[in-house]
Amino acid sequence: MSDSYYELVDGAAAPGGNYPECEKFRATDLARGTWSAAIQHGGPVSALLVRALERCQRRDDTRLSRVVIDLLGGVPAEGDLWVSAQVQRGGKQIELVSAEMLAPGPDGQPRAVARASGWRLQTLDTRAVAYAAAPMPGPRSEARNRNLRAREWDRNYVHSLDWLWLTEPLSEGPGESWIRPTVDLVTGETMTPLERLFAVADCANGIGSKLNITRWTFLNTDLAVHVFRVPDGDWIGVRAETSYGPDGVGTTIGTLFDERGAVGAIQQSVLVRPRPGKSGREAK
């Protein structure tokens, strides 16, 4: 049984010949989402796209500073996936890189299921003015394990995580957690710090939620992450809170941490719906 989210199959082009520079992958059970076992969780998808952004015409003097992931629909948990990347705008100090994930559509031909764009900036030494405004979450020693792995669920994304909560779910104010993935992104590869960050950043929506999951669904369609410092270590802290409008649309806003301090900010769009069979009034 694979202890990774994906297995790299080969570097073959996607069918149809329109995407010649692709890597082909297959997802493992650990990439399956919690809303449905038929689709993948956004965390592994985001991390695999970041892998492509980082590797695209790699330069050691640059790094990703902002990444936007757009989930174009449910990413299927079964079958082949293809990922490609390209530099959209080259430059000495500033580059824009994009990546795309493809999966077979109803007609069997590959179609885009997720996209990413990332600004890649040239680095230099600014340690003398380094600053992070957000206060740290509580230490991991004060957090509680809700034992999500022990629940009666089929093997899926939550079984790949150590997830410690500092706050009670659905309580007032921002939710706070420490999370670390315990598996590889791709079999046999060690995750980069940014791959590790994006493997869990998508959890911000759930951490910041104020809705009862037995009565409501709240799926994010995207995530935008600005990283001002590359995280260090295995654990990622998330502080997030979701606000809900009166028309089925919400927004999650949060801060991401390592155990030395804040490393970046995250924002997500959220589609809010009552569970089937429940009206909005009944779901309160």
mmCIF file of N, CA and C in Angstrom, residues 205 208-211 216-222 241-253 267-273:
data_model
loop_
_atom_site.group_PDB
_atom_site.id
_atom_site.type_symbol
_atom_site.label_atom_id
_atom_site.label_comp_id
_atom_site.label_asym_id
_atom_site.label_seq_id
_atom_site.Cartn_x
_atom_site.Cartn_y
_atom_site.Cartn_z
ATOM 1 N N ASN A 205 -10.264 26.169 5.006
ATOM 2 C CA ASN A 205 -11.716 26.291 4.948
ATOM 3 C C ASN A 205 -12.383 25.501 6.065
ATOM 4 N N GLY A 208 -11.544 26.987 9.594
ATOM 5 C CA GLY A 208 -12.238 28.248 9.882
ATOM 6 C C GLY A 208 -13.738 28.166 9.820
ATOM 7 N N SER A 209 -14.297 26.980 9.538
ATOM 8 C CA SER A 209 -15.735 26.854 9.319
ATOM 9 C C SER A 209 -16.543 27.107 10.589
ATOM 10 N N LYS A 210 -17.720 27.693 10.410
ATOM 11 C CA LYS A 210 -18.691 27.872 11.489
ATOM 12 C C LYS A 210 -19.970 27.084 11.211
ATOM 13 N N LEU A 211 -19.909 26.146 10.255
ATOM 14 C CA LEU A 211 -21.090 25.398 9.840
ATOM 15 C C LEU A 211 -20.986 23.938 10.253
ATOM 16 N N TRP A 216 -24.510 21.074 6.394
ATOM 17 C CA TRP A 216 -24.078 21.954 5.315
ATOM 18 C C TRP A 216 -22.888 21.362 4.574
ATOM 19 N N THR A 217 -22.766 21.706 3.299
ATOM 20 C CA THR A 217 -21.516 21.514 2.570
ATOM 21 C C THR A 217 -20.902 22.885 2.320
ATOM 22 N N PHE A 218 -19.587 22.945 2.318
ATOM 23 C CA PHE A 218 -18.880 24.221 2.097
ATOM 24 C C PHE A 218 -17.582 23.913 1.356
ATOM 25 N N LEU A 219 -17.687 23.885 0.042
ATOM 26 C CA LEU A 219 -16.578 23.508 -0.816
ATOM 27 C C LEU A 219 -15.875 24.763 -1.323
ATOM 28 N N ASN A 220 -14.552 24.780 -1.197
ATOM 29 C CA ASN A 220 -13.815 25.903 -1.771
ATOM 30 C C ASN A 220 -13.488 25.615 -3.230
ATOM 31 N N THR A 221 -13.570 26.646 -4.039
ATOM 32 C CA THR A 221 -13.309 26.528 -5.471
ATOM 33 C C THR A 221 -11.886 26.937 -5.825
ATOM 34 N N ASP A 222 -11.170 27.498 -4.881
ATOM 35 C CA ASP A 222 -9.827 28.001 -5.168
ATOM 36 C C ASP A 222 -9.067 28.161 -3.867
ATOM 37 N N GLU A 241 -10.577 31.788 9.484
ATOM 38 C CA GLU A 241 -11.973 32.010 9.816
ATOM 39 C C GLU A 241 -12.736 32.257 8.524
ATOM 40 N N THR A 242 -13.929 31.664 8.443
ATOM 41 C CA THR A 242 -14.759 31.808 7.250
ATOM 42 C C THR A 242 -15.956 32.698 7.560
ATOM 43 N N SER A 243 -16.199 33.645 6.665
ATOM 44 C CA SER A 243 -17.387 34.507 6.742
ATOM 45 C C SER A 243 -18.351 34.094 5.645
ATOM 46 N N TYR A 244 -19.656 34.180 5.939
ATOM 47 C CA TYR A 244 -20.684 33.712 5.019
ATOM 48 C C TYR A 244 -21.624 34.848 4.659
ATOM 49 N N GLY A 245 -21.859 35.022 3.354
ATOM 50 C CA GLY A 245 -22.842 35.990 2.908
ATOM 51 C C GLY A 245 -24.237 35.407 2.961
ATOM 52 N N PRO A 246 -25.253 36.212 2.609
ATOM 53 C CA PRO A 246 -26.643 35.747 2.668
ATOM 54 C C PRO A 246 -27.088 34.999 1.431
ATOM 55 N N ASP A 247 -26.159 34.750 0.477
ATOM 56 C CA ASP A 247 -26.563 34.210 -0.818
ATOM 57 C C ASP A 247 -25.779 32.959 -1.216
ATOM 58 N N GLY A 248 -25.281 32.200 -0.236
ATOM 59 C CA GLY A 248 -24.618 30.945 -0.543
ATOM 60 C C GLY A 248 -23.148 31.047 -0.879
ATOM 61 N N VAL A 249 -22.540 32.206 -0.613
ATOM 62 C CA VAL A 249 -21.132 32.420 -0.928
ATOM 63 C C VAL A 249 -20.383 32.825 0.336
ATOM 64 N N GLY A 250 -19.223 32.228 0.552
ATOM 65 C CA GLY A 250 -18.398 32.558 1.717
ATOM 66 C C GLY A 250 -16.955 32.800 1.311
ATOM 67 N N THR A 251 -16.173 33.296 2.269
ATOM 68 C CA THR A 251 -14.747 33.529 2.054
ATOM 69 C C THR A 251 -13.983 33.131 3.305
ATOM 70 N N THR A 252 -12.936 32.327 3.125
ATOM 71 C CA THR A 252 -12.022 31.975 4.205
ATOM 72 C C THR A 252 -10.773 32.843 4.092
ATOM 73 N N ILE A 253 -10.369 33.430 5.216
ATOM 74 C CA ILE A 253 -9.142 34.227 5.279
ATOM 75 C C ILE A 253 -8.302 33.680 6.429
ATOM 76 N N GLN A 267 -6.361 32.791 1.252
ATOM 77 C CA GLN A 267 -7.752 33.180 1.067
ATOM 78 C C GLN A 267 -8.411 32.177 0.127
ATOM 79 N N GLN A 268 -9.693 31.852 0.408
ATOM 80 C CA GLN A 268 -10.432 30.877 -0.394
ATOM 81 C C GLN A 268 -11.854 31.365 -0.628
ATOM 82 N N SER A 269 -12.381 31.081 -1.815
ATOM 83 C CA SER A 269 -13.805 31.261 -2.085
ATOM 84 C C SER A 269 -14.536 29.979 -1.706
ATOM 85 N N VAL A 270 -15.731 30.119 -1.113
ATOM 86 C CA VAL A 270 -16.450 28.964 -0.576
ATOM 87 C C VAL A 270 -17.888 28.953 -1.095
ATOM 88 N N LEU A 271 -18.293 27.811 -1.642
ATOM 89 C CA LEU A 271 -19.674 27.597 -2.072
ATOM 90 C C LEU A 271 -20.426 26.912 -0.931
ATOM 91 N N VAL A 272 -21.448 27.569 -0.401
ATOM 92 C CA VAL A 272 -22.174 27.079 0.767
ATOM 93 C C VAL A 272 -23.542 26.546 0.331
ATOM 94 N N ARG A 273 -23.858 25.298 0.722
ATOM 95 C CA ARG A 273 -25.140 24.699 0.365
ATOM 96 C C ARG A 273 -25.643 23.833 1.515
#
